[in-house]
PDB file of C-alpha atoms in Angstrom:
ATOM      1  CA  MET A 340      -0.100 269.285-133.321  1.00 63.00           C
ATOM      2  CA  SER A 341       2.333 271.492-132.109  1.00 82.00           C
ATOM      3  CA  THR A 342       3.587 273.428-135.210  1.00 85.00           C
ATOM      4  CA  THR A 343       5.407 276.820-135.763  1.00 92.00           C
ATOM      5  CA  LEU A 344       5.907 277.104-139.875  1.00 96.00           C
ATOM      6  CA  SER A 345       3.670 278.348-142.316  1.00 96.00           C
ATOM      7  CA  PRO A 346       1.663 275.843-144.937  1.00 96.00           C
ATOM      8  CA  GLU A 347       4.439 278.468-147.089  1.00 97.00           C
ATOM      9  CA  ALA A 348       7.276 277.785-145.220  1.00 97.00           C
ATOM     10  CA  CYS A 349       6.704 273.975-145.880  1.00 97.00           C
ATOM     11  CA  ARG A 350       6.733 274.165-149.200  1.00 97.00           C
ATOM     12  CA  GLU A 351       9.399 276.297-149.707  1.00 98.00           C
ATOM     13  CA  ALA A 352      11.766 274.214-147.611  1.00 98.00           C
ATOM     14  CA  ALA A 353      10.041 270.619-149.697  1.00 98.00           C
ATOM     15  CA  ALA A 354      11.102 272.835-153.029  1.00 98.00           C
ATOM     16  CA  ARG A 355      14.374 273.074-151.404  1.00 98.00           C
ATOM     17  CA  LEU A 356      14.354 268.852-150.558  1.00 98.00           C
ATOM     18  CA  GLU A 357      13.693 268.999-154.157  1.00 97.00           C
ATOM     19  CA  GLU A 358      16.416 270.803-155.920  1.00 98.00           C
ATOM     20  CA  ALA A 359      18.778 269.486-154.080  1.00 97.00           C
ATOM     21  CA  GLU A 360      17.828 265.587-154.729  1.00 96.00           C
ATOM     22  CA  ARG A 361      17.868 267.114-158.746  1.00 96.00           C
ATOM     23  CA  SER A 362      21.462 268.887-158.694  1.00 96.00           C
ATOM     24  CA  ARG A 363      22.878 266.265-156.951  1.00 95.00           C
ATOM     25  CA  VAL A 364      24.288 268.658-154.087  1.00 95.00           C
ATOM     26  CA  PRO A 365      22.658 268.746-150.030  1.00 96.00           C
ATOM     27  CA  CYS A 366      20.355 271.947-149.411  1.00 97.00           C
ATOM     28  CA  GLY A 367      21.983 273.148-145.643  1.00 97.00           C
ATOM     29  CA  GLN A 368      20.066 272.042-142.580  1.00 97.00           C
ATOM     30  CA  LEU A 369      16.531 273.024-142.176  1.00 97.00           C
ATOM     31  CA  SER A 370      16.721 272.889-138.315  1.00 95.00           C
ATOM     32  CA  LEU A 371      19.413 275.920-138.392  1.00 95.00           C
ATOM     33  CA  ALA A 372      16.985 277.478-140.976  1.00 95.00           C
ATOM     34  CA  HIS A 373      14.292 277.147-138.945  1.00 96.00           C
ATOM     35  CA  PRO A 374      15.219 277.118-135.057  1.00 93.00           C
ATOM     36  CA  GLY A 375      11.913 276.891-133.278  1.00 93.00           C
ATOM     37  CA  MET A 376      10.977 274.193-136.058  1.00 95.00           C
ATOM     38  CA  THR A 377       9.059 270.876-134.504  1.00 95.00           C
ATOM     39  CA  THR A 378       8.897 267.093-135.019  1.00 92.00           C
ATOM     40  CA  ASP A 379       5.466 268.307-136.350  1.00 94.00           C
ATOM     41  CA  ASP A 380       6.857 270.811-138.848  1.00 96.00           C
ATOM     42  CA  ALA A 381       9.440 267.865-140.095  1.00 96.00           C
ATOM     43  CA  TYR A 382       6.866 265.704-141.024  1.00 95.00           C
ATOM     44  CA  ALA A 383       4.577 268.519-142.711  1.00 96.00           C
ATOM     45  CA  ILE A 384       7.819 269.391-144.564  1.00 98.00           C
ATOM     46  CA  GLN A 385       8.604 265.776-145.375  1.00 97.00           C
ATOM     47  CA  ALA A 386       4.642 265.708-146.213  1.00 97.00           C
ATOM     48  CA  ALA A 387       4.834 268.683-148.343  1.00 98.00           C
ATOM     49  CA  TRP A 388       7.738 267.517-150.738  1.00 98.00           C
ATOM     50  CA  MET A 389       5.977 264.156-151.038  1.00 98.00           C
ATOM     51  CA  ALA A 390       2.875 266.356-152.521  1.00 98.00           C
ATOM     52  CA  LEU A 391       5.337 267.732-155.306  1.00 98.00           C
ATOM     53  CA  LYS A 392       6.251 264.649-156.388  1.00 98.00           C
ATOM     54  CA  GLN A 393       3.270 263.075-156.642  1.00 98.00           C
ATOM     55  CA  GLN A 394       2.416 266.388-158.749  1.00 97.00           C
ATOM     56  CA  ALA A 395       5.512 265.614-161.027  1.00 97.00           C
ATOM     57  CA  GLY A 396       3.460 261.631-161.607  1.00 98.00           C
ATOM     58  CA  ARG A 397       4.853 259.902-158.473  1.00 98.00           C
ATOM     59  CA  THR A 398       2.739 257.429-156.841  1.00 98.00           C
ATOM     60  CA  VAL A 399       3.240 256.162-152.819  1.00 97.00           C
ATOM     61  CA  LYS A 400       3.081 252.401-153.029  1.00 98.00           C
ATOM     62  CA  GLY A 401       4.371 251.756-149.428  1.00 98.00           C
ATOM     63  CA  HIS A 402       5.830 253.393-146.044  1.00 97.00           C
ATOM     64  CA  LYS A 403       9.226 252.722-144.248  1.00 96.00           C
ATOM     65  CA  ILE A 404      10.003 253.221-140.551  1.00 94.00           C
ATOM     66  CA  GLY A 405      13.323 253.648-139.086  1.00 89.00           C
ATOM     67  CA  LEU A 406      14.986 254.508-135.413  1.00 83.00           C
ATOM     68  CA  THR A 407      13.560 251.470-133.989  1.00 80.00           C
ATOM     69  CA  SER A 408      16.431 250.604-131.880  1.00 71.00           C
ATOM     70  CA  LYS A 409      16.757 251.844-128.738  1.00 68.00           C
ATOM     71  CA  ALA A 410      20.483 252.356-129.003  1.00 60.00           C
ATOM     72  CA  MET A 411      19.445 254.822-132.178  1.00 64.00           C
ATOM     73  CA  GLN A 412      16.885 256.436-130.247  1.00 67.00           C
ATOM     74  CA  ARG A 413      19.075 257.165-127.609  1.00 67.00           C
ATOM     75  CA  ALA A 414      21.658 258.554-130.125  1.00 62.00           C
ATOM     76  CA  VAL A 415      19.090 260.942-131.881  1.00 65.00           C
ATOM     77  CA  ARG A 416      17.932 262.193-128.517  1.00 67.00           C
ATOM     78  CA  ILE A 417      14.159 260.740-129.551  1.00 69.00           C
ATOM     79  CA  ASP A 418      11.712 258.756-127.949  1.00 69.00           C
ATOM     80  CA  GLU A 419       9.603 256.467-130.874  1.00 79.00           C
ATOM     81  CA  PRO A 420      10.641 255.589-134.227  1.00 87.00           C
ATOM     82  CA  ASP A 421      10.263 257.926-137.754  1.00 91.00           C
ATOM     83  CA  PHE A 422       8.540 257.273-140.673  1.00 95.00           C
ATOM     84  CA  GLY A 423       8.649 257.966-144.304  1.00 97.00           C
ATOM     85  CA  VAL A 424       7.072 257.504-148.047  1.00 97.00           C
ATOM     86  CA  LEU A 425       7.737 254.960-150.415  1.00 98.00           C
ATOM     87  CA  LEU A 426       7.343 255.826-153.599  1.00 98.00           C
ATOM     88  CA  ASP A 427       7.366 253.772-157.488  1.00 98.00           C
ATOM     89  CA  ASP A 428      10.218 255.013-158.873  1.00 97.00           C
ATOM     90  CA  MET A 429      12.215 253.825-155.083  1.00 97.00           C
ATOM     91  CA  PHE A 430      11.804 250.080-155.861  1.00 98.00           C
ATOM     92  CA  TYR A 431      14.758 247.933-157.935  1.00 97.00           C
ATOM     93  CA  ARG A 432      14.784 244.213-158.096  1.00 96.00           C
ATOM     94  CA  ASP A 433      17.171 241.690-156.532  1.00 98.00           C
ATOM     95  CA  GLY A 434      20.485 241.833-158.032  1.00 97.00           C
ATOM     96  CA  ALA A 435      19.667 244.979-159.299  1.00 97.00           C
ATOM     97  CA  THR A 436      22.540 247.773-160.925  1.00 98.00           C
ATOM     98  CA  ILE A 437      21.769 251.001-159.172  1.00 97.00           C
ATOM     99  CA  PRO A 438      22.891 253.932-160.513  1.00 96.00           C
ATOM    100  CA  ALA A 439      25.058 255.166-157.790  1.00 96.00           C
ATOM    101  CA  GLY A 440      24.898 259.010-159.720  1.00 94.00           C
ATOM    102  CA  ARG A 441      21.352 259.413-158.765  1.00 93.00           C
ATOM    103  CA  PHE A 442      22.295 259.446-155.173  1.00 95.00           C
ATOM    104  CA  LEU A 443      23.869 261.948-153.025  1.00 94.00           C
ATOM    105  CA  GLN A 444      25.242 260.273-149.506  1.00 91.00           C
ATOM    106  CA  LEU A 445      24.590 256.905-150.451  1.00 95.00           C
ATOM    107  CA  LYS A 446      24.015 254.477-146.968  1.00 96.00           C
ATOM    108  CA  VAL A 447      22.838 250.627-146.858  1.00 97.00           C
ATOM    109  CA  GLU A 448      20.207 249.011-144.187  1.00 95.00           C
ATOM    110  CA  ALA A 449      18.911 245.216-143.887  1.00 96.00           C
ATOM    111  CA  GLU A 450      15.282 244.667-142.929  1.00 96.00           C
ATOM    112  CA  LEU A 451      12.165 243.043-143.880  1.00 97.00           C
ATOM    113  CA  ALA A 452       9.203 243.872-145.846  1.00 98.00           C
ATOM    114  CA  PHE A 453       5.865 243.063-145.211  1.00 98.00           C
ATOM    115  CA  ILE A 454       3.277 243.323-148.537  1.00 98.00           C
ATOM    116  CA  LEU A 455      -0.018 244.257-146.861  1.00 98.00           C
ATOM    117  CA  ALA A 456      -3.284 241.851-148.275  1.00 98.00           C
ATOM    118  CA  LYS A 457      -5.385 244.023-146.073  1.00 97.00           C
ATOM    119  CA  PRO A 458      -5.719 248.254-144.911  1.00 97.00           C
ATOM    120  CA  LEU A 459      -4.687 248.742-141.147  1.00 97.00           C
ATOM    121  CA  THR A 460      -5.395 252.245-139.702  1.00 95.00           C
ATOM    122  CA  GLY A 461      -5.306 252.919-135.943  1.00 95.00           C
ATOM    123  CA  PRO A 462      -5.849 254.262-133.286  1.00 96.00           C
ATOM    124  CA  ASP A 463      -5.729 250.563-131.969  1.00 96.00           C
ATOM    125  CA  CYS A 464      -3.792 248.744-134.146  1.00 97.00           C
ATOM    126  CA  THR A 465      -1.721 245.576-132.616  1.00 97.00           C
ATOM    127  CA  LEU A 466       0.898 243.323-133.763  1.00 97.00           C
ATOM    128  CA  PHE A 467      -1.991 240.502-134.118  1.00 96.00           C
ATOM    129  CA  ASP A 468      -3.393 243.132-136.623  1.00 98.00           C
ATOM    130  CA  VAL A 469      -0.850 243.469-138.695  1.00 98.00           C
ATOM    131  CA  LEU A 470      -0.239 239.723-139.166  1.00 97.00           C
ATOM    132  CA  ASP A 471      -3.698 239.150-140.383  1.00 97.00           C
ATOM    133  CA  ALA A 472      -3.354 241.544-142.667  1.00 98.00           C
ATOM    134  CA  THR A 473       0.067 241.033-143.947  1.00 98.00           C
ATOM    135  CA  ALA A 474       0.178 238.633-147.420  1.00 98.00           C
ATOM    136  CA  TYR A 475       3.464 238.054-147.198  1.00 97.00           C
ATOM    137  CA  VAL A 476       6.852 239.675-145.529  1.00 98.00           C
ATOM    138  CA  VAL A 477      10.118 239.755-147.498  1.00 98.00           C
ATOM    139  CA  PRO A 478      14.133 240.368-146.811  1.00 98.00           C
ATOM    140  CA  ALA A 479      14.525 243.597-148.266  1.00 98.00           C
ATOM    141  CA  LEU A 480      17.815 246.372-148.578  1.00 98.00           C
ATOM    142  CA  GLU A 481      17.041 249.773-147.665  1.00 97.00           C
ATOM    143  CA  ILE A 482      18.804 252.262-149.376  1.00 97.00           C
ATOM    144  CA  LEU A 483      19.648 255.467-147.521  1.00 96.00           C
ATOM    145  CA  ASP A 484      20.138 259.023-148.673  1.00 96.00           C
ATOM    146  CA  ALA A 485      20.550 262.469-147.602  1.00 95.00           C
ATOM    147  CA  ARG A 486      19.420 265.549-149.319  1.00 97.00           C
ATOM    148  CA  ILE A 487      20.212 267.896-146.285  1.00 96.00           C
ATOM    149  CA  GLN A 488      24.297 268.701-145.495  1.00 95.00           C
ATOM    150  CA  ARG A 489      24.670 265.785-142.571  1.00 91.00           C
ATOM    151  CA  VAL A 490      27.760 268.684-141.158  1.00 92.00           C
ATOM    152  CA  ASP A 491      26.816 272.526-141.732  1.00 94.00           C
ATOM    153  CA  PRO A 492      30.481 274.062-143.387  1.00 95.00           C
ATOM    154  CA  ALA A 493      30.036 277.450-141.711  1.00 94.00           C
ATOM    155  CA  THR A 494      29.365 275.943-138.081  1.00 94.00           C
ATOM    156  CA  GLY A 495      30.229 272.308-138.113  1.00 95.00           C
ATOM    157  CA  ARG A 496      26.617 271.519-136.316  1.00 93.00           C
ATOM    158  CA  THR A 497      25.692 268.648-137.450  1.00 90.00           C
ATOM    159  CA  ARG A 498      21.900 267.922-138.277  1.00 90.00           C
ATOM    160  CA  THR A 499      19.484 266.550-136.437  1.00 91.00           C
ATOM    161  CA  VAL A 500      16.286 264.330-136.170  1.00 91.00           C
ATOM    162  CA  LEU A 501      14.265 266.864-137.244  1.00 94.00           C
ATOM    163  CA  ASP A 502      16.212 267.292-140.859  1.00 95.00           C
ATOM    164  CA  THR A 503      15.839 263.243-141.501  1.00 94.00           C
ATOM    165  CA  ILE A 504      12.392 263.288-140.691  1.00 95.00           C
ATOM    166  CA  ALA A 505      11.381 266.377-143.406  1.00 97.00           C
ATOM    167  CA  ASP A 506      14.419 264.480-146.098  1.00 97.00           C
ATOM    168  CA  ASN A 507      11.967 261.445-145.944  1.00 97.00           C
ATOM    169  CA  ALA A 508      12.947 259.579-143.111  1.00 95.00           C
ATOM    170  CA  ALA A 509      16.745 259.224-145.055  1.00 94.00           C
ATOM    171  CA  ASN A 510      14.652 257.323-147.501  1.00 96.00           C
ATOM    172  CA  ALA A 511      16.379 256.887-151.455  1.00 96.00           C
ATOM    173  CA  ALA A 512      15.423 253.430-152.648  1.00 97.00           C
ATOM    174  CA  ILE A 513      14.639 249.754-151.770  1.00 98.00           C
ATOM    175  CA  VAL A 514      15.514 246.552-153.069  1.00 98.00           C
ATOM    176  CA  LEU A 515      13.224 243.100-152.357  1.00 98.00           C
ATOM    177  CA  GLY A 516      14.103 239.795-152.557  1.00 95.00           C
ATOM    178  CA  GLY A 517      15.008 236.924-150.612  1.00 92.00           C
ATOM    179  CA  ARG A 518      12.141 234.335-149.664  1.00 94.00           C
ATOM    180  CA  PRO A 519       8.430 235.509-149.469  1.00 96.00           C
ATOM    181  CA  PHE A 520       7.117 233.573-146.538  1.00 96.00           C
ATOM    182  CA  ARG A 521       3.676 234.067-144.581  1.00 95.00           C
ATOM    183  CA  PRO A 522       3.729 235.499-141.215  1.00 92.00           C
ATOM    184  CA  ASP A 523       1.660 232.555-140.196  1.00 88.00           C
ATOM    185  CA  ALA A 524       3.369 229.771-141.019  1.00 86.00           C
ATOM    186  CA  LEU A 525       4.445 226.956-139.025  1.00 78.00           C
ATOM    187  CA  ASN A 526       7.945 227.026-137.277  1.00 88.00           C
ATOM    188  CA  ILE A 527       9.195 230.571-137.674  1.00 92.00           C
ATOM    189  CA  ASP A 528       9.900 233.460-135.129  1.00 94.00           C
ATOM    190  CA  MET A 529      10.031 236.542-137.087  1.00 96.00           C
ATOM    191  CA  ARG A 530      12.315 237.861-134.217  1.00 96.00           C
ATOM    192  CA  ARG A 531      15.304 235.617-134.395  1.00 96.00           C
ATOM    193  CA  ILE A 532      15.359 235.893-138.401  1.00 97.00           C
ATOM    194  CA  GLY A 533      18.612 237.079-138.950  1.00 96.00           C
ATOM    195  CA  ALA A 534      20.872 239.280-141.430  1.00 97.00           C
ATOM    196  CA  ILE A 535      24.418 238.642-142.467  1.00 98.00           C
ATOM    197  CA  VAL A 536      25.515 241.931-144.438  1.00 98.00           C
ATOM    198  CA  SER A 537      28.562 241.828-146.658  1.00 98.00           C
ATOM    199  CA  ARG A 538      30.394 244.730-148.473  1.00 98.00           C
ATOM    200  CA  ASN A 539      32.461 243.316-151.776  1.00 98.00           C
ATOM    201  CA  GLY A 540      32.648 239.996-149.585  1.00 98.00           C
ATOM    202  CA  GLU A 541      33.365 241.256-146.295  1.00 98.00           C
ATOM    203  CA  VAL A 542      30.880 241.245-143.361  1.00 98.00           C
ATOM    204  CA  GLU A 543      30.081 244.669-142.410  1.00 98.00           C
ATOM    205  CA  GLU A 544      27.072 243.957-140.122  1.00 97.00           C
ATOM    206  CA  THR A 545      25.164 240.992-138.181  1.00 96.00           C
ATOM    207  CA  GLY A 546      22.096 241.353-137.040  1.00 95.00           C
ATOM    208  CA  LEU A 547      18.388 239.603-136.025  1.00 95.00           C
ATOM    209  CA  ALA A 548      15.116 241.264-136.557  1.00 95.00           C
ATOM    210  CA  ALA A 549      14.434 241.164-132.886  1.00 94.00           C
ATOM    211  CA  GLY A 550      16.138 244.533-132.475  1.00 91.00           C
ATOM    212  CA  VAL A 551      12.928 246.191-134.648  1.00 91.00           C
ATOM    213  CA  LEU A 552      10.828 246.718-130.988  1.00 91.00           C
ATOM    214  CA  ASN A 553      11.079 243.259-130.532  1.00 93.00           C
ATOM    215  CA  HIS A 554       9.734 242.180-133.113  1.00 95.00           C
ATOM    216  CA  PRO A 555       9.169 244.183-136.705  1.00 95.00           C
ATOM    217  CA  GLY A 556       5.276 243.574-137.090  1.00 96.00           C
ATOM    218  CA  HIS A 557       4.699 245.788-133.257  1.00 95.00           C
ATOM    219  CA  GLY A 558       7.181 248.541-135.839  1.00 92.00           C
ATOM    220  CA  ILE A 559       4.039 247.986-138.633  1.00 96.00           C
ATOM    221  CA  ALA A 560       0.998 248.817-135.996  1.00 96.00           C
ATOM    222  CA  TRP A 561       2.835 251.672-134.431  1.00 94.00           C
ATOM    223  CA  LEU A 562       3.285 253.667-138.251  1.00 94.00           C
ATOM    224  CA  ALA A 563      -0.676 252.172-138.473  1.00 96.00           C
ATOM    225  CA  ASN A 564      -1.711 254.419-135.386  1.00 95.00           C
ATOM    226  CA  ARG A 565       1.277 257.017-135.757  1.00 92.00           C
ATOM    227  CA  LEU A 566      -0.264 257.951-139.099  1.00 93.00           C
ATOM    228  CA  HIS A 567      -3.921 257.491-137.705  1.00 94.00           C
ATOM    229  CA  ARG A 568      -3.425 260.735-136.316  1.00 88.00           C
ATOM    230  CA  HIS A 569      -2.794 262.705-139.954  1.00 85.00           C
ATOM    231  CA  GLY A 570      -5.722 260.979-141.503  1.00 88.00           C
ATOM    232  CA  VAL A 571      -3.478 258.346-143.260  1.00 91.00           C
ATOM    233  CA  THR A 572      -4.811 254.295-143.248  1.00 94.00           C
ATOM    234  CA  LEU A 573      -1.833 251.785-144.909  1.00 97.00           C
ATOM    235  CA  ALA A 574      -3.630 250.365-148.037  1.00 97.00           C
ATOM    236  CA  ALA A 575      -3.725 246.454-149.121  1.00 98.00           C
ATOM    237  CA  GLY A 576      -1.159 245.808-151.108  1.00 97.00           C
ATOM    238  CA  GLU A 577       1.371 248.397-149.648  1.00 98.00           C
ATOM    239  CA  VAL A 578       4.536 247.664-148.997  1.00 98.00           C
ATOM    240  CA  VAL A 579       5.803 248.739-145.280  1.00 98.00           C
ATOM    241  CA  LEU A 580       9.378 248.648-144.705  1.00 97.00           C
ATOM    242  CA  ALA A 581       9.708 247.610-140.680  1.00 96.00           C
ATOM    243  CA  GLY A 582      12.749 248.881-139.872  1.00 93.00           C
ATOM    244  CA  SER A 583      16.364 247.914-139.407  1.00 92.00           C
ATOM    245  CA  PHE A 584      17.938 246.121-137.477  1.00 92.00           C
ATOM    246  CA  ILE A 585      21.843 246.309-138.585  1.00 91.00           C
ATOM    247  CA  ARG A 586      23.883 249.668-138.348  1.00 91.00           C
ATOM    248  CA  PRO A 587      23.449 251.993-141.279  1.00 92.00           C
ATOM    249  CA  ILE A 588      26.598 250.854-143.836  1.00 96.00           C
ATOM    250  CA  ASP A 589      28.556 253.321-146.279  1.00 96.00           C
ATOM    251  CA  VAL A 590      28.396 252.667-150.144  1.00 97.00           C
ATOM    252  CA  ALA A 591      29.897 254.105-152.801  1.00 97.00           C
ATOM    253  CA  GLN A 592      30.074 253.550-157.030  1.00 97.00           C
ATOM    254  CA  GLY A 593      31.365 249.942-157.120  1.00 98.00           C
ATOM    255  CA  ASP A 594      30.297 248.511-154.006  1.00 98.00           C
ATOM    256  CA  THR A 595      28.127 245.365-154.302  1.00 98.00           C
ATOM    257  CA  ILE A 596      25.700 244.362-151.290  1.00 98.00           C
ATOM    258  CA  VAL A 597      24.636 241.252-150.447  1.00 98.00           C
ATOM    259  CA  ALA A 598      22.085 240.676-147.153  1.00 98.00           C
ATOM    260  CA  ASP A 599      22.563 236.696-146.654  1.00 98.00           C
ATOM    261  CA  TYR A 600      19.018 235.968-144.184  1.00 97.00           C
ATOM    262  CA  GLY A 601      20.066 232.308-144.154  1.00 97.00           C
ATOM    263  CA  ASP A 602      16.713 229.523-144.495  1.00 95.00           C
ATOM    264  CA  PHE A 603      14.987 233.212-145.620  1.00 96.00           C
ATOM    265  CA  GLY A 604      17.153 233.577-148.815  1.00 97.00           C
ATOM    266  CA  SER A 605      19.359 236.696-149.939  1.00 97.00           C
ATOM    267  CA  VAL A 606      18.810 240.419-151.348  1.00 98.00           C
ATOM    268  CA  ALA A 607      21.982 241.934-152.727  1.00 98.00           C
ATOM    269  CA  CYS A 608      22.469 245.299-155.343  1.00 98.00           C
ATOM    270  CA  HIS A 609      25.588 247.083-156.962  1.00 98.00           C
ATOM    271  CA  PHE A 610      25.927 250.642-157.033  1.00 98.00           C
ATOM    272  CA  GLY A 611      27.727 250.987-160.895  1.00 97.00           C
TER     273      GLY A 611
END
């Protein structure tokens, strides 16, 4: 691992993220405060923040994968996805009214969530291991947020992927819905599952699950192998968001989002 920040610096950065979330005022860009910051530093800050959450009583319920499409990776100049943690207070039911005031800079993505029946670990996890370990797959909406300023007001500098990683890979909440299905169900090609995502009745984005590394299960395998470096195993019962196959949609208070997955049902939420 290549780190430049001390554990104390990581804890201080985590405290800034926690205060930004609590106060609803984005903090300054961490990559600007720490010009030599590396990807490993960003994940160390994320881990320190999640440890702070767990000390306050939160529990880990799963993980998320982001930046799975080649287009998004090229846009932020990285060559692999990123990942974050799902906590117990991030989950909402299908059709829920979600308090928009809880968040700072809302966006929504559509993806598939894998619910594990068996643990998954690297370093040699494959797509077939993922399918064997998965109890169900279900449509989901991921709610994204930014606890860090997207643009620095003094310099006009745009935040980097390092800021996003430190910011729990931008994750804020998750809505599970639609029709759960088993990954070994006959006549289901998971790559061809599509979503039509509407905001207030108008279609905003469409996409196919193949946009996630050609098969969303590949994302889960990548995560199991990547987390192995940190001594982390994906546990039975955890929910893993496999990565979005649409571009993020901006949302605000009063918006209703519906993702239509065809034969696999729909998942919706309203921001009140």
